[in-house]
Structure formats: C-alpha cells, structure tokens
mmCIF file of C-alpha atoms in Angstrom:
data_model
loop_
_atom_site.group_PDB
_atom_site.id
_atom_site.type_symbol
_atom_site.label_atom_id
_atom_site.label_comp_id
_atom_site.label_asym_id
_atom_site.label_seq_id
_atom_site.Cartn_x
_atom_site.Cartn_y
_atom_site.Cartn_z
ATOM 1 C CA MET A 251 187.640 -80.860 -17.348
ATOM 2 C CA PRO A 252 189.278 -83.113 -19.977
ATOM 3 C CA ASP A 253 186.908 -85.183 -22.115
ATOM 4 C CA VAL A 254 188.655 -88.397 -21.118
ATOM 5 C CA LEU A 255 188.024 -87.697 -17.435
ATOM 6 C CA VAL A 256 184.386 -86.803 -18.078
ATOM 7 C CA SER A 257 183.905 -90.042 -20.017
ATOM 8 C CA ALA A 258 185.517 -92.019 -17.212
ATOM 9 C CA LEU A 259 183.241 -90.454 -14.600
ATOM 10 C CA LEU A 260 180.133 -91.116 -16.677
ATOM 11 C CA ALA A 261 181.088 -94.679 -17.608
ATOM 12 C CA PRO A 262 179.437 -96.372 -14.574
ATOM 13 C CA SER A 263 176.150 -94.534 -15.173
ATOM 14 C CA ARG A 264 176.173 -95.388 -18.869
ATOM 15 C CA LEU A 265 176.916 -99.034 -18.140
ATOM 16 C CA THR A 266 174.104 -99.194 -15.587
ATOM 17 C CA LEU A 267 171.658 -97.661 -18.060
ATOM 18 C CA ARG A 268 172.651 -100.163 -20.747
ATOM 19 C CA LEU A 269 172.198 -103.045 -18.329
ATOM 20 C CA VAL A 270 168.751 -101.763 -17.265
ATOM 21 C CA ARG A 271 167.682 -101.369 -20.885
ATOM 22 C CA GLY A 272 169.050 -104.787 -21.798
ATOM 23 C CA PHE A 273 167.162 -106.412 -18.929
ATOM 24 C CA MET A 274 164.037 -104.497 -19.958
ATOM 25 C CA TRP A 275 164.214 -105.824 -23.520
ATOM 26 C CA ILE A 276 164.649 -109.384 -22.238
ATOM 27 C CA LEU A 277 161.433 -108.979 -20.224
ATOM 28 C CA VAL A 278 159.628 -107.356 -23.166
ATOM 29 C CA TYR A 279 160.406 -110.181 -25.584
ATOM 30 C CA TRP A 280 159.724 -112.823 -22.974
ATOM 31 C CA GLY A 281 156.330 -111.219 -22.425
ATOM 32 C CA ALA A 282 155.805 -110.920 -26.180
ATOM 33 C CA CYS A 283 156.270 -114.656 -26.645
ATOM 34 C CA LEU A 284 153.802 -115.483 -23.864
ATOM 35 C CA VAL A 285 151.165 -113.113 -25.207
ATOM 36 C CA ALA A 286 151.748 -114.414 -28.742
ATOM 37 C CA LEU A 287 150.850 -117.924 -27.561
ATOM 38 C CA VAL A 288 147.583 -116.648 -26.074
ATOM 39 C CA TYR A 289 146.647 -114.697 -29.209
ATOM 40 C CA ALA A 290 147.652 -117.596 -31.457
ATOM 41 C CA ALA A 291 145.371 -119.915 -29.518
ATOM 42 C CA GLY A 292 142.529 -117.413 -29.884
ATOM 43 C CA ALA A 293 143.180 -117.013 -33.606
ATOM 44 C CA LEU A 294 143.216 -120.793 -34.083
ATOM 45 C CA GLY A 295 139.904 -120.989 -32.268
ATOM 46 C CA HIS A 296 138.394 -118.470 -34.691
ATOM 47 C CA VAL A 297 139.619 -120.501 -37.667
ATOM 48 C CA LEU A 298 138.204 -123.745 -36.274
ATOM 49 C CA ARG A 299 134.832 -122.165 -35.506
ATOM 50 C CA HIS A 300 134.602 -120.324 -38.841
ATOM 51 C CA PRO A 301 136.728 -122.243 -41.366
ATOM 52 C CA GLY A 302 135.100 -120.471 -44.290
ATOM 53 C CA ARG A 303 136.700 -117.166 -43.342
ATOM 54 C CA GLY A 304 140.184 -118.491 -44.052
ATOM 55 C CA CYS A 305 143.517 -117.588 -42.505
ATOM 56 C CA CYS A 306 143.755 -114.021 -43.737
ATOM 57 C CA GLY A 307 141.604 -110.946 -44.122
ATOM 58 C CA ARG A 308 139.046 -110.618 -46.888
ATOM 59 C CA PRO A 309 140.082 -107.742 -49.193
ATOM 60 C CA ARG A 310 137.731 -104.766 -49.255
ATOM 61 C CA ARG A 311 137.627 -103.359 -52.807
ATOM 62 C CA ALA A 312 135.701 -100.151 -52.135
ATOM 63 C CA PRO A 313 135.179 -97.987 -49.035
ATOM 64 C CA PRO A 314 131.803 -98.139 -47.259
ATOM 65 C CA ALA A 315 129.425 -95.317 -48.126
ATOM 66 C CA CYS A 316 129.659 -93.785 -44.645
ATOM 67 C CA LEU A 317 133.311 -92.870 -45.262
ATOM 68 C CA LEU A 318 132.173 -90.652 -48.128
ATOM 69 C CA ASP A 319 129.155 -89.110 -46.391
ATOM 70 C CA PRO A 320 129.358 -85.315 -46.935
ATOM 71 C CA ALA A 321 127.569 -84.732 -43.622
ATOM 72 C CA TYR A 322 130.888 -85.324 -41.856
ATOM 73 C CA GLY A 323 132.765 -82.670 -43.848
ATOM 74 C CA GLN A 324 135.150 -82.242 -46.741
ATOM 75 C CA HIS A 325 138.125 -84.484 -47.477
ATOM 76 C CA GLY A 326 141.566 -83.078 -48.161
ATOM 77 C CA PHE A 327 145.308 -83.650 -47.881
ATOM 78 C CA LEU A 328 148.069 -81.785 -46.056
ATOM 79 C CA CYS A 329 151.699 -81.827 -47.161
ATOM 80 C CA LEU A 330 153.957 -81.827 -44.092
ATOM 81 C CA LYS A 331 156.989 -79.587 -44.417
ATOM 82 C CA THR A 332 159.347 -81.652 -42.233
ATOM 83 C CA SER A 333 158.738 -85.153 -43.601
ATOM 84 C CA GLY A 334 157.154 -84.358 -46.958
ATOM 85 C CA LEU A 335 154.420 -86.900 -46.200
ATOM 86 C CA ARG A 336 150.767 -86.315 -47.049
ATOM 87 C CA LEU A 337 148.137 -86.674 -44.341
ATOM 88 C CA HIS A 338 144.490 -87.163 -45.193
ATOM 89 C CA TYR A 339 141.914 -85.238 -43.171
ATOM 90 C CA VAL A 340 138.212 -84.435 -42.985
ATOM 91 C CA SER A 341 137.164 -80.928 -41.953
ATOM 92 C CA LYS A 342 133.920 -79.163 -41.174
ATOM 93 C CA GLY A 343 133.052 -75.631 -40.035
ATOM 94 C CA SER A 344 135.075 -72.462 -39.564
ATOM 95 C CA GLY A 345 136.640 -70.504 -36.717
ATOM 96 C CA PRO A 346 139.373 -71.516 -34.246
ATOM 97 C CA LEU A 347 141.023 -74.821 -35.077
ATOM 98 C CA MET A 348 139.920 -77.938 -33.221
ATOM 99 C CA LEU A 349 142.304 -80.738 -34.225
ATOM 100 C CA LEU A 350 141.240 -84.341 -33.575
ATOM 101 C CA LEU A 351 143.751 -87.194 -33.181
ATOM 102 C CA HIS A 352 142.488 -90.789 -33.258
ATOM 103 C CA GLY A 353 143.894 -93.942 -31.688
ATOM 104 C CA PHE A 354 144.310 -97.633 -32.596
ATOM 105 C CA PRO A 355 142.641 -99.340 -34.423
ATOM 106 C CA GLN A 356 140.819 -96.263 -35.730
ATOM 107 C CA ILE A 357 140.872 -93.567 -38.444
ATOM 108 C CA TRP A 358 139.384 -90.070 -38.808
ATOM 109 C CA PHE A 359 135.926 -91.685 -38.810
ATOM 110 C CA SER A 360 136.128 -92.261 -35.055
ATOM 111 C CA TRP A 361 135.453 -88.499 -34.689
ATOM 112 C CA ARG A 362 132.255 -88.425 -36.781
ATOM 113 C CA HIS A 363 130.116 -87.317 -33.809
ATOM 114 C CA GLN A 364 132.503 -84.507 -32.841
ATOM 115 C CA LEU A 365 132.766 -83.214 -36.426
ATOM 116 C CA ILE A 366 129.022 -82.649 -36.414
ATOM 117 C CA GLU A 367 128.770 -81.380 -32.830
ATOM 118 C CA PHE A 368 131.425 -78.656 -32.861
ATOM 119 C CA HIS A 369 131.548 -77.403 -36.466
ATOM 120 C CA GLN A 370 129.337 -74.381 -35.820
ATOM 121 C CA ASN A 371 131.895 -72.919 -33.405
ATOM 122 C CA PHE A 372 135.179 -74.377 -34.617
ATOM 123 C CA HIS A 373 137.044 -75.408 -37.723
ATOM 124 C CA VAL A 374 137.021 -79.096 -36.797
ATOM 125 C CA VAL A 375 139.686 -81.220 -38.482
ATOM 126 C CA ALA A 376 139.983 -84.999 -38.004
ATOM 127 C CA LEU A 377 143.289 -86.394 -39.224
ATOM 128 C CA ASP A 378 144.259 -89.799 -40.472
ATOM 129 C CA LEU A 379 147.536 -90.085 -38.585
ATOM 130 C CA ARG A 380 150.691 -91.213 -40.359
ATOM 131 C CA GLY A 381 150.322 -94.859 -41.381
ATOM 132 C CA TYR A 382 146.515 -94.856 -41.169
ATOM 133 C CA GLY A 383 143.687 -94.612 -43.676
ATOM 134 C CA ASN A 384 144.460 -92.521 -46.748
ATOM 135 C CA SER A 385 147.515 -90.861 -45.218
ATOM 136 C CA ASP A 386 150.998 -91.826 -46.374
ATOM 137 C CA SER A 387 152.325 -94.996 -44.751
ATOM 138 C CA PRO A 388 156.106 -95.314 -44.789
ATOM 139 C CA THR A 389 157.289 -98.842 -44.048
ATOM 140 C CA ASP A 390 160.471 -97.925 -42.156
ATOM 141 C CA LEU A 391 160.184 -98.477 -38.393
ATOM 142 C CA ASN A 392 162.117 -95.260 -37.693
ATOM 143 C CA SER A 393 159.369 -93.288 -39.424
ATOM 144 C CA TYR A 394 157.125 -93.909 -36.415
ATOM 145 C CA THR A 395 159.167 -92.552 -33.533
ATOM 146 C CA ILE A 396 157.409 -90.332 -30.992
ATOM 147 C CA ASP A 397 159.445 -87.350 -32.187
ATOM 148 C CA ALA A 398 158.437 -87.869 -35.833
ATOM 149 C CA LEU A 399 154.761 -88.314 -34.953
ATOM 150 C CA THR A 400 154.808 -85.254 -32.692
ATOM 151 C CA THR A 401 156.339 -83.151 -35.446
ATOM 152 C CA ASP A 402 153.489 -84.255 -37.724
ATOM 153 C CA ILE A 403 151.026 -82.482 -35.416
ATOM 154 C CA LYS A 404 153.016 -79.240 -35.511
ATOM 155 C CA ASP A 405 153.303 -79.383 -39.305
ATOM 156 C CA ALA A 406 149.595 -80.171 -39.679
ATOM 157 C CA ILE A 407 148.541 -77.157 -37.599
ATOM 158 C CA GLU A 408 150.770 -74.870 -39.646
ATOM 159 C CA ALA A 409 149.697 -76.421 -42.961
ATOM 160 C CA LEU A 410 146.085 -75.665 -42.029
ATOM 161 C CA GLY A 411 147.057 -72.016 -41.614
ATOM 162 C CA TYR A 412 146.969 -71.804 -37.804
ATOM 163 C CA SER A 413 149.508 -71.176 -35.065
ATOM 164 C CA LYS A 414 147.547 -72.885 -32.264
ATOM 165 C CA CYS A 415 144.528 -75.098 -31.704
ATOM 166 C CA VAL A 416 142.214 -76.866 -29.331
ATOM 167 C CA LEU A 417 143.684 -80.369 -29.352
ATOM 168 C CA VAL A 418 141.296 -83.306 -28.836
ATOM 169 C CA ALA A 419 142.774 -86.783 -28.704
ATOM 170 C CA HIS A 420 141.972 -90.394 -27.846
ATOM 171 C CA ASP A 421 144.134 -93.448 -27.125
ATOM 172 C CA TRP A 422 147.358 -93.233 -29.228
ATOM 173 C CA GLY A 423 146.337 -89.770 -30.330
ATOM 174 C CA GLY A 424 146.268 -88.877 -26.638
ATOM 175 C CA ILE A 425 149.829 -90.116 -26.121
ATOM 176 C CA LEU A 426 150.940 -87.844 -28.948
ATOM 177 C CA ALA A 427 148.870 -84.950 -27.601
ATOM 178 C CA TRP A 428 150.515 -85.152 -24.166
ATOM 179 C CA ASN A 429 153.933 -85.120 -25.806
ATOM 180 C CA PHE A 430 153.015 -82.294 -28.180
ATOM 181 C CA ALA A 431 151.664 -80.078 -25.402
ATOM 182 C CA THR A 432 154.890 -80.589 -23.450
ATOM 183 C CA TYR A 433 157.192 -79.543 -26.284
ATOM 184 C CA TYR A 434 154.954 -77.051 -28.116
ATOM 185 C CA PRO A 435 152.826 -75.520 -25.334
ATOM 186 C CA SER A 436 152.249 -72.247 -27.189
ATOM 187 C CA MET A 437 150.456 -74.148 -29.969
ATOM 188 C CA VAL A 438 147.814 -75.687 -27.675
ATOM 189 C CA GLU A 439 145.097 -73.361 -26.401
ATOM 190 C CA ARG A 440 143.181 -76.101 -24.614
ATOM 191 C CA MET A 441 143.429 -79.871 -24.648
ATOM 192 C CA VAL A 442 140.893 -82.683 -24.299
ATOM 193 C CA VAL A 443 142.377 -86.131 -23.767
ATOM 194 C CA VAL A 444 140.321 -89.317 -23.617
ATOM 195 C CA SER A 445 141.658 -92.644 -22.354
ATOM 196 C CA ALA A 446 145.380 -91.889 -22.609
ATOM 197 C CA ALA A 447 148.191 -91.154 -20.167
ATOM 198 C CA PRO A 448 151.534 -89.434 -20.729
ATOM 199 C CA MET A 449 154.179 -92.040 -21.444
ATOM 200 C CA PHE A 450 156.192 -91.265 -18.312
ATOM 201 C CA VAL A 451 153.069 -91.547 -16.122
ATOM 202 C CA TYR A 452 152.151 -94.895 -17.667
ATOM 203 C CA GLN A 453 155.722 -96.133 -17.162
ATOM 204 C CA GLU A 454 155.778 -95.125 -13.502
ATOM 205 C CA TYR A 455 152.307 -96.491 -12.789
ATOM 206 C CA ALA A 456 152.879 -99.821 -14.548
ATOM 207 C CA LEU A 457 156.098 -100.451 -12.618
ATOM 208 C CA ARG A 458 154.166 -100.061 -9.355
ATOM 209 C CA HIS A 459 150.965 -101.764 -10.562
ATOM 210 C CA PRO A 460 151.840 -104.869 -12.617
ATOM 211 C CA SER A 461 148.136 -105.471 -13.207
ATOM 212 C CA GLN A 462 148.243 -102.599 -15.711
ATOM 213 C CA LEU A 463 150.724 -104.572 -17.811
ATOM 214 C CA PHE A 464 148.198 -107.411 -18.043
ATOM 215 C CA HIS A 465 145.491 -104.988 -19.188
ATOM 216 C CA SER A 466 147.739 -103.751 -21.998
ATOM 217 C CA SER A 467 149.543 -107.014 -22.711
ATOM 218 C CA TYR A 468 148.866 -106.629 -26.450
ATOM 219 C CA MET A 469 151.658 -104.036 -26.481
ATOM 220 C CA PHE A 470 154.165 -106.828 -25.904
ATOM 221 C CA LEU A 471 152.790 -108.897 -28.778
ATOM 222 C CA PHE A 472 153.092 -105.880 -31.081
ATOM 223 C CA GLN A 473 156.859 -105.703 -30.485
ATOM 224 C CA LEU A 474 157.295 -108.746 -32.718
ATOM 225 C CA ARG A 475 157.675 -108.489 -36.483
ATOM 226 C CA TRP A 476 155.205 -109.992 -38.966
ATOM 227 C CA LEU A 477 153.377 -112.230 -36.471
ATOM 228 C CA PRO A 478 150.985 -109.564 -35.044
ATOM 229 C CA GLU A 479 149.879 -108.557 -38.544
ATOM 230 C CA LYS A 480 149.142 -112.207 -39.328
ATOM 231 C CA LEU A 481 147.289 -112.917 -36.092
ATOM 232 C CA LEU A 482 145.136 -109.792 -36.358
ATOM 233 C CA SER A 483 144.103 -110.635 -39.928
ATOM 234 C CA ILE A 484 143.215 -114.303 -39.327
ATOM 235 C CA SER A 485 139.560 -115.257 -39.841
ATOM 236 C CA ASP A 486 138.822 -111.960 -41.609
ATOM 237 C CA PHE A 487 140.239 -109.728 -38.871
ATOM 238 C CA GLN A 488 138.176 -111.343 -36.127
ATOM 239 C CA ILE A 489 140.480 -110.163 -33.328
ATOM 240 C CA LEU A 490 140.148 -106.555 -34.500
ATOM 241 C CA LYS A 491 136.407 -107.005 -34.872
ATOM 242 C CA ASN A 492 136.107 -108.307 -31.326
ATOM 243 C CA THR A 493 138.043 -105.294 -30.073
ATOM 244 C CA MET A 494 135.361 -102.996 -31.461
ATOM 245 C CA ILE A 495 132.113 -104.993 -31.170
ATOM 246 C CA ASP A 496 132.493 -106.944 -27.925
ATOM 247 C CA ARG A 497 129.344 -106.483 -25.820
ATOM 248 C CA LYS A 498 131.254 -105.529 -22.682
ATOM 249 C CA THR A 499 134.377 -103.804 -23.980
ATOM 250 C CA GLY A 500 133.562 -102.713 -27.533
ATOM 251 C CA ILE A 501 132.093 -99.550 -29.059
ATOM 252 C CA LEU A 502 128.519 -99.057 -27.918
ATOM 253 C CA GLY A 503 126.060 -98.965 -30.826
ATOM 254 C CA LEU A 504 128.583 -99.583 -33.601
ATOM 255 C CA THR A 505 126.814 -100.648 -36.802
ATOM 256 C CA ASN A 506 128.141 -103.179 -39.313
ATOM 257 C CA GLU A 507 128.781 -100.426 -41.842
ATOM 258 C CA GLU A 508 130.729 -98.395 -39.277
ATOM 259 C CA LEU A 509 132.772 -101.473 -38.395
ATOM 260 C CA GLU A 510 133.554 -101.941 -42.073
ATOM 261 C CA ALA A 511 134.685 -98.315 -42.256
ATOM 262 C CA PHE A 512 137.515 -99.140 -39.848
ATOM 263 C CA LEU A 513 138.327 -102.542 -41.325
ATOM 264 C CA TYR A 514 138.568 -101.133 -44.848
ATOM 265 C CA SER A 515 141.709 -99.192 -43.931
ATOM 266 C CA PHE A 516 143.457 -102.191 -42.412
ATOM 267 C CA THR A 517 142.647 -104.525 -45.305
ATOM 268 C CA GLN A 518 144.550 -102.439 -47.805
ATOM 269 C CA ASN A 519 148.163 -103.252 -48.723
ATOM 270 C CA GLN A 520 150.174 -103.556 -45.477
ATOM 271 C CA GLY A 521 147.406 -101.644 -43.726
ATOM 272 C CA LEU A 522 148.455 -102.864 -40.273
ATOM 273 C CA LEU A 523 152.194 -102.235 -40.606
ATOM 274 C CA GLY A 524 152.170 -98.497 -39.877
ATOM 275 C CA PRO A 525 149.776 -98.656 -36.900
ATOM 276 C CA LEU A 526 151.743 -101.497 -35.276
ATOM 277 C CA ASN A 527 155.018 -99.635 -35.808
ATOM 278 C CA TYR A 528 153.744 -97.030 -33.337
ATOM 279 C CA TYR A 529 153.917 -99.708 -30.647
ATOM 280 C CA ARG A 530 157.264 -101.053 -31.836
ATOM 281 C CA ASN A 531 158.857 -97.734 -30.926
ATOM 282 C CA LEU A 532 157.327 -97.436 -27.462
ATOM 283 C CA PHE A 533 160.061 -99.107 -25.417
ATOM 284 C CA ARG A 534 162.867 -97.194 -27.119
ATOM 285 C CA HIS A 535 162.256 -94.355 -24.685
ATOM 286 C CA PHE A 536 162.644 -96.312 -21.440
ATOM 287 C CA PRO A 537 163.337 -94.942 -18.857
ATOM 288 C CA LEU A 538 161.501 -91.612 -19.187
ATOM 289 C CA GLU A 539 161.948 -88.479 -17.102
ATOM 290 C CA PRO A 540 158.816 -86.934 -15.516
ATOM 291 C CA GLN A 541 157.570 -83.650 -16.985
ATOM 292 C CA GLU A 542 155.539 -80.834 -15.471
ATOM 293 C CA LEU A 543 152.169 -80.541 -17.233
ATOM 294 C CA THR A 544 150.774 -77.038 -17.675
ATOM 295 C CA THR A 545 148.309 -76.977 -20.596
ATOM 296 C CA PRO A 546 144.672 -76.454 -19.505
ATOM 297 C CA THR A 547 143.300 -79.972 -19.986
ATOM 298 C CA LEU A 548 140.062 -81.897 -19.737
ATOM 299 C CA LEU A 549 140.698 -85.595 -19.091
ATOM 300 C CA LEU A 550 137.924 -88.149 -19.633
ATOM 301 C CA TRP A 551 138.287 -91.755 -18.542
ATOM 302 C CA GLY A 552 136.037 -94.801 -18.596
ATOM 303 C CA GLU A 553 135.758 -96.660 -15.318
ATOM 304 C CA LYS A 554 135.180 -99.861 -17.289
ATOM 305 C CA ASP A 555 138.134 -99.347 -19.632
ATOM 306 C CA PRO A 556 139.559 -102.851 -20.204
ATOM 307 C CA TYR A 557 142.977 -101.531 -21.233
ATOM 308 C CA LEU A 558 143.768 -98.675 -18.841
ATOM 309 C CA GLU A 559 143.179 -98.627 -15.091
ATOM 310 C CA PRO A 560 141.382 -95.643 -13.477
ATOM 311 C CA GLY A 561 144.319 -95.281 -11.064
ATOM 312 C CA LEU A 562 146.273 -93.629 -13.872
ATOM 313 C CA VAL A 563 144.057 -90.537 -13.565
ATOM 314 C CA GLU A 564 145.281 -89.748 -10.054
ATOM 315 C CA ASN A 565 148.874 -90.204 -11.187
ATOM 316 C CA ILE A 566 148.384 -87.795 -14.096
ATOM 317 C CA ASN A 567 146.986 -85.187 -11.718
ATOM 318 C CA ARG A 568 150.166 -85.324 -9.606
ATOM 319 C CA TYR A 569 152.224 -83.830 -12.436
ATOM 320 C CA PHE A 570 149.897 -80.940 -13.270
ATOM 321 C CA VAL A 571 150.224 -77.332 -12.213
ATOM 322 C CA PRO A 572 147.294 -76.849 -9.791
ATOM 323 C CA GLY A 573 144.089 -75.745 -11.468
ATOM 324 C CA ARG A 574 145.108 -76.769 -14.994
ATOM 325 C CA LEU A 575 143.553 -80.253 -15.086
ATOM 326 C CA VAL A 576 139.856 -81.148 -14.913
ATOM 327 C CA SER A 577 139.285 -84.899 -14.882
ATOM 328 C CA PHE A 578 136.188 -87.093 -14.884
ATOM 329 C CA ILE A 579 135.857 -90.859 -14.642
ATOM 330 C CA LEU A 580 132.658 -91.948 -16.414
ATOM 331 C CA PRO A 581 131.161 -94.855 -14.427
ATOM 332 C CA ASP A 582 129.333 -96.536 -17.323
ATOM 333 C CA ALA A 583 131.953 -95.941 -20.023
ATOM 334 C CA GLY A 584 134.759 -98.092 -21.360
ATOM 335 C CA HIS A 585 137.613 -97.190 -23.669
ATOM 336 C CA TRP A 586 135.696 -95.798 -26.674
ATOM 337 C CA ILE A 587 134.085 -92.693 -25.164
ATOM 338 C CA PRO A 588 134.099 -90.457 -28.316
ATOM 339 C CA GLN A 589 131.959 -93.024 -30.144
ATOM 340 C CA GLY A 590 130.182 -94.945 -27.411
ATOM 341 C CA HIS A 591 129.277 -91.982 -25.169
ATOM 342 C CA PRO A 592 129.446 -88.906 -27.413
ATOM 343 C CA ASN A 593 126.683 -86.969 -25.660
ATOM 344 C CA GLN A 594 128.415 -87.206 -22.279
ATOM 345 C CA MET A 595 131.715 -86.248 -23.852
ATOM 346 C CA HIS A 596 130.174 -83.228 -25.571
ATOM 347 C CA GLN A 597 128.614 -81.974 -22.330
ATOM 348 C CA TYR A 598 131.961 -82.076 -20.567
ATOM 349 C CA MET A 599 133.697 -80.456 -23.526
ATOM 350 C CA TRP A 600 131.240 -77.567 -23.850
ATOM 351 C CA ALA A 601 131.549 -76.850 -20.127
ATOM 352 C CA PHE A 602 135.331 -76.931 -20.414
ATOM 353 C CA LEU A 603 135.373 -74.713 -23.495
ATOM 354 C CA LYS A 604 132.724 -72.209 -22.359
ATOM 355 C CA SER A 605 135.299 -69.532 -21.533
ATOM 356 C CA PHE A 606 137.114 -70.058 -24.824
ATOM 357 C CA LYS A 607 136.594 -67.063 -27.126
ATOM 358 C CA VAL A 608 135.329 -68.244 -30.504
#
C-alpha cells in the first residue's frame, strides 16, 4: 500500500490523539495552577508562623552522622554504560542480588532497615537513583524519561556483576520496577513493590476514580518549572518536613537526625531539580496501553496511605497472570511502610522469598 494512502488512512487517528493530548495538557496545567495556589498559601502560612526560618532552605554543610554509619554497609559508585552517569549506592552482604529502589522524597537511607535485615542471605544494594543524593544529577528534563530511568536499573544490575536480581521498590522506585519487569523480565527473579502502581493501572484507575487525583494532586504542581522547588524550600523545607513527620501521614518513629539525612540531599545545589523532573515527564506517556504482568510479585499497601487509594490493588491484580501476585493491605500502615513498619514488611518478604534458593 502506498505511503501516501497509509498516511491518509491514519490521519484521523493521529488528529484525534493530538486533540486528546492537547486537552489533557490543558487540564494538567489548569490543575497545576489551582494546586499551586493551595501550596503557596500553605508556604506563606509557614513563613508567617516562623519568620526566622526565611523564604528558602537552610544550607546543610555536612551530612548527618547516620549517613556515614558503617552498620548500613559500604558506599560505592557505579558507572552506567548507557548514559555514562555515576550512581551512588550502599551495599551489605553477599549472595544473590537484592536491589532496592527508593521513592520521593527519599534516598538510599530509606532502606536502612532492609540493608540490615537481609544482608546475611543476599547482596543487598540500595541505590541513590539518578538525580538523588550523591548520584549524578543532570539538569536536562529529557534525562529523566521513564525509558532512561528504566535503563539505569538494567545498567546497575550489570555493573554490579549480575544478570538478575530480587527487585524491591517503593513509591517512584516502584513505578520504575513495574516498568523494568515488563521490559526486562528475565532480569527479575522476584519483585517486592510497596505503595506503587504500574503507570497504566494508575491512569485507568484515576480516570474512573477522580478522588485519586485529589490524593496525588501534588503531581500537578510539579509540572510547573521553578515554582515547586521554591515552594518546597520555603521556611527551611517545611513542606517536605511535614510530608515525613506528620503524625497521621508521616514516617512512624522518624528521628530528627534521620529527617536531616533526607533533607541534606535536597539542600545541596539544585537538589530538588532532578527528583521533580521525574514528575515532569509523567504525562508525556498519556495514554498508556495495558500490559500483562507476569513477574512473581509481592505487593504491600497501606490502608491509610494518604496518596494512593487501596482500590488500586484490585486493579493491579486484574492484569496479572493468575498465581503470580501476592498482595496485602496493611490496616495500620500509611505510605512509608519500609521505614514505618519494617518488621511487618520483613515478615511478608521472608514468607514470599522462602522458596528462593540462596
């Protein structure tokens, strides 16, 4: 069939897709402006209540001692063959590879409990993802596409000298893990995902349950340039602090030093730019096609998660090959299960991994 005829036949579909995407971006930026007003009002309130903290984040000159604690493992760097970037990591133990992927606003330190728990049976490696912590942080928005971030995981596994791993991931790390297991299934022996849904499942669920969009409204704010970085840093990063220490929705038992361990990364030069660029690439992939999920997976979810509704778990299960997904909704847990409820998480993980040959 001549190319001209093919192009003519496809023209209506292409036009429709462009119109849908254009309408989507109008809604996204309209939502971003509304959410920005809410966050700006909150940030102004913090400044008025605590004027001494100023309108920007206090610089942290040196990392807290807990980031250098040898009990968590050894620090190192990986050079990725595709991008040439260097990723920082902390590793402990020997044996099969257990690779840990953190979320936002976190770093490798969010896996401190798991590094200690599993190192006797696994080579446990907690990465600082691209743009976070001591890893390289390119400033170009296109450096944070889902494809580029997924390739980082493949390159990291190979740079560590392995061909496959047990992949454990939370939040944004979970989004990447779902994508990685879809495109590189032979490199994932087992997978543990906490508080994260595949992008296509989230898209489908949110379109049918608008309440989910309210729970994750911050994603719209993060589509804007410059303003989110400014709002998050106002009053010495009070919005980020509240995310992690709030009595109802924060990380259970987080100490001041542990809080500083996370804030230290974001107070460095343009420390928020890379992490927020993850979000700025999210809507580029709309609309997404559903995928069949086949990797043996343990899914843990907090019933009190303020950002993700429990209904997403049932939707994830619909796309799995029968018998490949084991899911649990923890009634007393929120979003930060690896840190707030590590003992429960470890019990579920050991049961899930009991047939894994170490």
